[in-house]
Each structure stands twice: as C-alpha cells, then as structure tokens.
Coordinates of C-alpha atoms (C1' of nucleotides) in Angstrom, one line a residue:
Chain A
X1 CA 38.4 1.4 3.7
X2 CA 41.5 -0.5 2.4
X3 CA 44.5 0.9 0.4
X4 CA 47.9 0.0 -0.6
X5 CA 50.4 1.2 2.0
X6 CA 47.5 2.1 4.6
X7 CA 48.0 1.8 8.2
X8 CA 44.9 1.0 10.0
X9 CA 44.3 1.4 13.8
X10 CA 41.4 -0.1 15.4
X11 CA 39.7 0.9 18.6
X12 CA 37.1 -0.9 20.7
X13 CA 34.3 1.5 21.2
X14 CA 34.0 2.7 24.9
X15 CA 31.1 1.5 27.0
X16 CA 29.5 4.9 26.7
X17 CA 29.1 4.7 22.9
X18 CA 28.9 0.8 22.6
X19 CA 25.0 1.0 22.2
X20 CA 25.6 3.1 18.9
X21 CA 29.1 2.5 17.8
X22 CA 29.8 -0.8 16.0
X23 CA 33.3 -0.1 15.1
X24 CA 35.9 2.6 15.3
X25 CA 39.2 2.9 13.4
X26 CA 41.7 5.3 12.0
X27 CA 43.3 5.2 8.5
X28 CA 46.7 6.9 7.8
X29 CA 48.5 6.9 4.6
X30 CA 52.2 7.9 3.8
X31 CA 51.8 8.4 0.1
X32 CA 49.3 8.8 -2.6
X33 CA 47.4 5.5 -3.2
X34 CA 44.0 4.1 -4.3
X35 CA 41.3 3.0 -1.8
X36 CA 38.1 1.0 -2.2
X37 CA 35.3 1.1 0.3
X38 CA 33.0 -1.9 0.8
X39 CA 29.3 -0.9 0.8
X40 CA 27.5 -1.3 4.0
X41 CA 24.0 -0.7 5.4
X42 CA 25.1 0.7 8.6
X43 CA 25.8 4.4 8.6
X44 CA 29.1 6.0 9.1
X45 CA 30.6 9.0 10.6
X46 CA 33.9 10.2 8.9
X47 CA 36.5 12.6 10.0
X48 CA 39.3 13.5 7.4
X49 CA 42.5 15.3 8.3
X50 CA 45.0 16.3 5.6
X51 CA 45.4 17.3 2.0
X52 CA 42.0 15.9 0.8
X53 CA 39.9 17.5 3.6
X54 CA 38.5 21.2 3.4
X55 CA 40.7 23.5 5.5
X56 CA 42.6 20.6 6.5
X57 CA 39.7 19.1 8.5
X58 CA 36.2 18.0 7.5
X59 CA 33.5 15.5 8.7
X60 CA 30.7 13.7 7.0
X61 CA 27.9 11.3 7.6
X62 CA 27.8 8.5 5.1
X63 CA 24.4 6.7 4.6
X64 CA 23.6 3.1 3.6
X65 CA 25.5 2.3 0.5
X66 CA 24.8 -0.5 -2.0
X67 CA 27.6 0.1 -4.2
X68 CA 31.6 0.1 -3.6
X69 CA 33.3 3.2 -4.5
X70 CA 36.9 3.8 -5.2
X71 CA 39.2 7.0 -4.7
X72 CA 42.5 8.4 -4.3
X73 CA 43.9 8.7 -0.8
X74 CA 46.4 11.4 -0.7
X75 CA 49.7 11.2 1.1
X76 CA 49.4 12.5 4.8
X77 CA 45.8 12.0 5.0
X78 CA 44.3 10.7 8.3
X79 CA 40.7 9.4 8.3
X80 CA 38.8 8.6 11.4
X81 CA 36.0 6.2 10.7
X82 CA 33.0 5.5 13.1
X83 CA 30.5 2.7 12.0
X84 CA 27.3 3.1 13.8
X85 CA 24.8 0.2 14.5
X86 CA 21.6 0.0 12.3
X87 CA 18.9 2.1 13.8
X88 CA 21.1 4.6 15.6
X89 CA 21.1 7.2 12.9
X90 CA 18.2 9.1 14.6
X91 CA 20.0 9.5 17.7
X92 CA 23.5 10.3 16.3
X93 CA 22.6 12.4 13.2
X94 CA 19.0 13.4 14.1
X95 CA 17.6 12.2 10.8
X96 CA 16.0 9.0 9.3
X97 CA 18.3 6.9 7.6
X98 CA 16.7 7.3 4.3
X99 CA 17.7 11.0 4.3
X100 CA 21.4 10.1 4.0
X101 CA 21.2 6.9 2.1
X102 CA 23.6 6.7 -0.8
X103 CA 24.8 10.1 0.1
X104 CA 27.8 11.8 1.7
X105 CA 26.5 14.6 3.9
X106 CA 28.5 17.4 5.7
X107 CA 28.0 17.0 9.4
X108 CA 27.2 20.6 9.8
X109 CA 24.0 20.1 7.7
X110 CA 22.8 17.7 10.4
X111 CA 24.3 19.0 13.7
X112 CA 24.5 22.7 12.7
X113 CA 27.4 25.1 12.1
X114 CA 28.1 26.0 15.8
X115 CA 28.2 22.5 16.9
X116 CA 30.4 21.2 14.1
X117 CA 32.7 24.3 14.4
X118 CA 33.2 23.6 17.9
X119 CA 34.0 19.9 17.3
X120 CA 36.4 21.0 14.5
X121 CA 38.4 23.3 16.7
X122 CA 38.8 20.6 19.5
X123 CA 39.9 18.0 16.9
X124 CA 42.2 20.1 15.1
X125 CA 44.1 20.8 18.5
X126 CA 44.2 17.3 19.3
X127 CA 47.0 15.9 17.4
X128 CA 47.1 12.4 18.9
X129 CA 44.9 9.7 17.5
X130 CA 43.8 8.4 20.9
X131 CA 42.7 11.9 21.9
X132 CA 40.8 12.5 18.6
X133 CA 38.9 9.1 19.2
X134 CA 38.2 10.3 22.8
X135 CA 36.6 13.5 21.6
X136 CA 34.6 11.9 19.0
X137 CA 33.2 9.2 21.4
X138 CA 32.4 12.1 23.9
X139 CA 30.6 14.0 21.3
X140 CA 28.6 11.0 20.1
X141 CA 27.8 9.8 23.8
X142 CA 26.4 13.2 24.4
X143 CA 23.8 12.7 21.7
X144 CA 22.8 9.3 22.7
X145 CA 19.4 9.1 24.7
X146 CA 19.4 7.7 28.2
X147 CA 17.3 4.6 27.1
X148 CA 18.9 2.2 24.6
X149 CA 15.2 1.2 23.4
X150 CA 14.4 2.1 19.9
X151 CA 11.3 3.9 18.7
X152 CA 8.7 1.2 17.5
X153 CA 9.3 1.6 13.8
X154 CA 12.9 1.4 14.1
X155 CA 12.7 -1.6 16.1
X156 CA 10.4 -3.2 13.7
X157 CA 13.0 -2.8 10.9
X158 CA 15.7 -4.1 13.1
X159 CA 13.5 -7.2 13.9
X160 CA 13.1 -7.4 10.2
X161 CA 16.6 -7.1 9.4
X162 CA 17.5 -9.9 11.7
X163 CA 15.1 -12.4 10.0
X164 CA 15.8 -11.3 6.3
X165 CA 18.9 -13.5 5.6
X166 CA 17.1 -16.1 3.6
X167 CA 13.3 -15.4 4.6
X168 CA 11.0 -13.8 2.1
X169 CA 9.8 -10.3 2.8
X170 CA 6.3 -11.2 3.0
X171 CA 7.0 -14.0 5.4
X172 CA 8.9 -11.7 7.5
X173 CA 6.3 -9.1 7.5
X174 CA 3.7 -11.7 8.5
X175 CA 5.8 -13.1 11.4
X176 CA 6.1 -9.4 12.7
X177 CA 2.4 -8.8 12.5
X178 CA 2.4 -6.0 9.7
X179 CA 1.5 -5.9 6.1
X180 CA 4.3 -6.4 3.6
X181 CA 3.8 -2.9 2.3
X182 CA 4.1 -1.4 5.8
X183 CA 7.3 -3.4 6.6
X184 CA 8.9 -2.1 3.1
X185 CA 7.9 1.4 4.0
X186 CA 9.2 1.3 7.5
X187 CA 12.4 -0.6 6.7
X188 CA 13.3 1.9 3.9
X189 CA 12.9 4.9 6.3
X190 CA 15.0 3.3 9.1
X191 CA 17.6 1.6 7.2
X192 CA 17.9 3.5 3.9
X193 CA 17.4 0.7 1.6
X194 CA 14.7 -2.0 0.7
X195 CA 14.4 -5.3 2.6
X196 CA 15.4 -7.1 -0.5
X197 CA 18.5 -4.8 -1.1
X198 CA 19.4 -5.4 2.5
X199 CA 19.3 -9.1 2.0
X200 CA 21.4 -8.9 -1.1
X201 CA 24.0 -6.9 0.6
X202 CA 24.0 -9.3 3.6
X203 CA 24.6 -12.2 1.4
X204 CA 27.4 -10.4 -0.5
X205 CA 29.0 -9.8 2.9
X206 CA 28.7 -13.4 3.9
X207 CA 30.2 -14.5 0.6
X208 CA 32.9 -12.0 0.8
X209 CA 33.7 -13.1 4.4
X210 CA 33.9 -16.9 3.4
X211 CA 36.2 -16.1 0.6
X212 CA 38.6 -14.1 2.6
X213 CA 38.5 -16.8 5.3
X214 CA 39.6 -19.4 2.7
X215 CA 36.8 -21.7 3.8
X216 CA 36.0 -22.9 0.2
X217 CA 38.3 -24.0 -2.6
X218 CA 36.1 -22.5 -5.3
X219 CA 33.7 -19.8 -5.8
X220 CA 30.8 -22.5 -6.6
X221 CA 31.3 -23.8 -3.1
X222 CA 31.0 -20.1 -1.7
X223 CA 27.9 -19.4 -3.9
X224 CA 26.2 -22.6 -2.7
X225 CA 27.2 -22.0 1.0
X226 CA 26.0 -18.4 1.2
X227 CA 22.4 -18.7 -0.7
X228 CA 23.3 -18.0 -4.2
X229 CA 21.7 -20.0 -6.8
X230 CA 25.1 -20.7 -8.7
X231 CA 28.4 -19.3 -9.3
X232 CA 27.0 -17.2 -12.1
X233 CA 24.7 -15.3 -10.0
X234 CA 27.4 -14.8 -7.3
X235 CA 29.6 -13.3 -9.9
X236 CA 26.9 -11.0 -11.3
X237 CA 26.0 -9.9 -7.8
X238 CA 29.7 -8.9 -7.2
X239 CA 29.8 -7.1 -10.5
X240 CA 26.8 -5.2 -9.5
X241 CA 28.0 -4.2 -6.0
X242 CA 31.7 -3.6 -6.6
X243 CA 32.1 -3.3 -10.2
X244 CA 34.3 -6.2 -10.7
X245 CA 34.4 -10.2 -10.4
X246 CA 34.9 -11.9 -6.9
X247 CA 38.4 -12.9 -7.9
X248 CA 39.4 -9.4 -9.0
X249 CA 37.9 -7.8 -6.0
X250 CA 39.6 -10.1 -3.5
X251 CA 42.9 -9.3 -5.3
X252 CA 42.1 -5.7 -4.8
X253 CA 41.4 -6.2 -1.1
X254 CA 44.6 -8.3 -0.7
X255 CA 46.8 -5.8 -2.4
X256 CA 45.3 -3.1 -0.3
X257 CA 45.2 -4.3 3.3
X258 CA 48.9 -4.3 3.6
X259 CA 49.3 -2.9 7.0
X260 CA 46.5 -3.3 9.6
X261 CA 47.1 -3.2 13.3
X262 CA 44.4 -3.8 15.9
X263 CA 45.4 -2.3 19.3
X264 CA 44.7 0.3 21.9
X265 CA 41.4 -1.0 23.5
X266 CA 41.5 -4.3 21.8
X267 CA 41.5 -5.6 18.3
X268 CA 38.5 -6.7 16.2
X269 CA 37.9 -8.1 12.6
X270 CA 37.0 -5.4 10.2
X271 CA 35.7 -5.5 6.7
Chain B
dA1 C1' -12.1 18.6 8.3
dG2 C1' -7.3 17.7 8.4
dT3 C1' -3.5 14.6 9.3
dA4 C1' -1.0 10.3 10.1
dC5 C1' -0.8 5.6 9.4
dT6 C1' -2.0 1.2 7.6
dG7 C1' -3.5 -2.3 4.3
dA8 C1' -4.9 -3.6 -0.2
dC9 C1' -4.5 -3.6 -5.0
dC10 C1' -2.3 -3.1 -9.4
dG11 C1' 1.0 -2.9 -13.1
dT12 C1' 6.1 -3.2 -13.6
dT13 C1' 10.7 -4.7 -12.9
dC14 C1' 14.0 -7.9 -12.1
dA15 C1' 16.3 -11.9 -9.9
dA16 C1' 15.7 -16.8 -9.7
dT17 C1' 15.1 -20.8 -12.0
dA18 C1' 14.2 -24.2 -15.7
dT19 C1' 15.1 -25.4 -20.5
dC20 C1' 17.5 -25.8 -24.6
Chain C
dG1 C1' 26.0 -19.7 -22.4
dA2 C1' 21.5 -18.0 -24.0
dT3 C1' 16.9 -17.6 -23.7
dA4 C1' 12.2 -18.3 -21.6
dT5 C1' 9.3 -18.7 -17.7
dT6 C1' 8.0 -17.7 -13.1
dG7 C1' 7.2 -15.4 -9.0
dA8 C1' 9.1 -12.0 -5.5
dA9 C1' 9.8 -7.3 -4.7
dC10 C1' 8.9 -2.9 -5.9
dG11 C1' 6.6 1.9 -6.1
dG12 C1' 2.3 4.5 -6.7
dT13 C1' -2.3 5.0 -5.4
dC14 C1' -6.4 5.0 -2.8
dA15 C1' -9.6 3.7 0.7
dG16 C1' -10.2 2.9 5.7
dT17 C1' -9.3 4.0 10.5
dA18 C1' -7.8 6.5 14.4
dC19 C1' -6.8 10.7 16.3
dT20 C1' -6.8 15.7 17.0

DNA sequence: AGTACTGACCGTTCAATATC
DNA sequence: GATATTGAACGGTCAGTACT
C-alpha cells in the first residue's frame, strides 16, 4: 500500500513465523490521502487502527487479488499488513485460498468470534507498533503446524507456480505428472486464481519491478524483457490490472511512496 | 451404493500473433 | 492502428477408478 504522506515501517518476520509470513509492515498516515494497493496472489492479514476501522480496530483476511484498488486513507489511521506465502492460507486462515479470493473477509468469520475478540483486546492495549507486531506474530505462530510440509495438492500448486513464468499450463501439468484439468482445479483451489491469471500477474510484477528499477529506457524494452509480445500488450495488461497506463501508474506510485523506512529487524524491498 | 478424485472431451472465450 | 486468424486456456460435464 502506498499513499501520499504515508509512513511505512517494515519488519523482518521472526523465525517462528517466517515459514508462513513473507512480509510484515505498518503504514501510518498523518492526514487524509489516497492509497492504491497493488494486486497480488499471496493472501494478506490486515489490522486497521483508527477512524476507518469499526470500533477503532478491525482485522481482515484479503485473498488473492487480480485488480488494484484505490481508497481513501484517513488521517490517524494505522494499518498493520502481513503478507503470507502462497500455500499457507490453510494453516493461517483455516480455509482454501479460493474461499477468500478477490474478497476481504472479516477475521472473525475465519477464526471465530472468541479468538478475534481476545486478539482485539490485546491489540487495543498494545499502543507501540513493535508490541502489536509481536502479538500478531505470536498468534500466527500458534496456528502454524509443526511440520512445514504442505499437503499434496498445495505442494502441486506451489510447484506449478514456480514453473509458470513462461511455460504453458499443459506443459507444466505434464512435467508434474498430472492432467491439465487436474492442475487447473488444484491451482485455483490452492492459489485462488487460475494458472494463466497467476502467470499474468507474475509478468505484471516483473514489468513493474523493472520499470521502478529504471533498468530500461522505454516501455518497449520492458515489454520485451518481461515476456510481453509488444508495448501495446504491456499497456493493455496494465490497464486491465491497475486501470491506468504504466506511466500513469508509476507516477501514482512515485507520488505515493513519499516516506518509507525499513528498520526494526532489518529492511527489505516492498512492492 | 455413495463419495471423492482424476482424466478426457467439448464448446467458448480471449490473448497472442500476423497481416493489412 | 485496426482487423483477422490461431491456438492456449477456460469451465462444464461425464465416465472411470479407488475407497469406504
């Protein structure tokens, strides 16, 4: 999430939650502003404090998303974002990824009223950001199984995801020893989107990363380097995913990421 | 028999590519 | 840039198999 005037504090996940948590950060904003979230396949756990939250504090699970969405961030709002690894939805949320795909689900619908009320009370009392992060990590760690091994269907989807960059779905299915239909079924259940949609999102992120890194002088170069047929297709894909052209979206992000700090347990890159 | 899982087939959609 | 063509990917459905 990026927004004008937004302060972002990043935390390296502790060893206890590292198998499930890919990134953890806190956004704070001192005045009303606009924000845009970049769509991702990974599920997120979000805790909001402040004027936008119900009763001053609420938490949600956000599933795999294929489209950016924009919203107003109110002054005084603090948002704790936890990005999970693909395939950990079952352990952390207790449901298949397909259940929360393209949705924002109140955590109490997944964890139950009692568990979320207890968590809410603890978070409400914890005023300092590191304390909030520690509580969240403790709660997530408690939900993780002793073994890091995934169930077979989830592992199949993860193996497919690792190969899906440029390979065709049918070829990936063959390489993994299942039919294309089975791979598609399993993948959608485990990831919350189709293999093709996952490939497109992966390619979009690659192009965005290259553009932000400034490795190419023009969009045609980025399109060529990241697997798009041509610049026109790159632009069409950006329009579909984030609603605007690549140049406009970069401008939106540049204007947004005005203040970002990496600290506490070590800084990492964040998109 | 009922259930769960898988593969195969089919018609449709749409992205990729070629051509004008 | 607009349009046409091609083929990959999709979801629905059904049959086969294994298991209870």
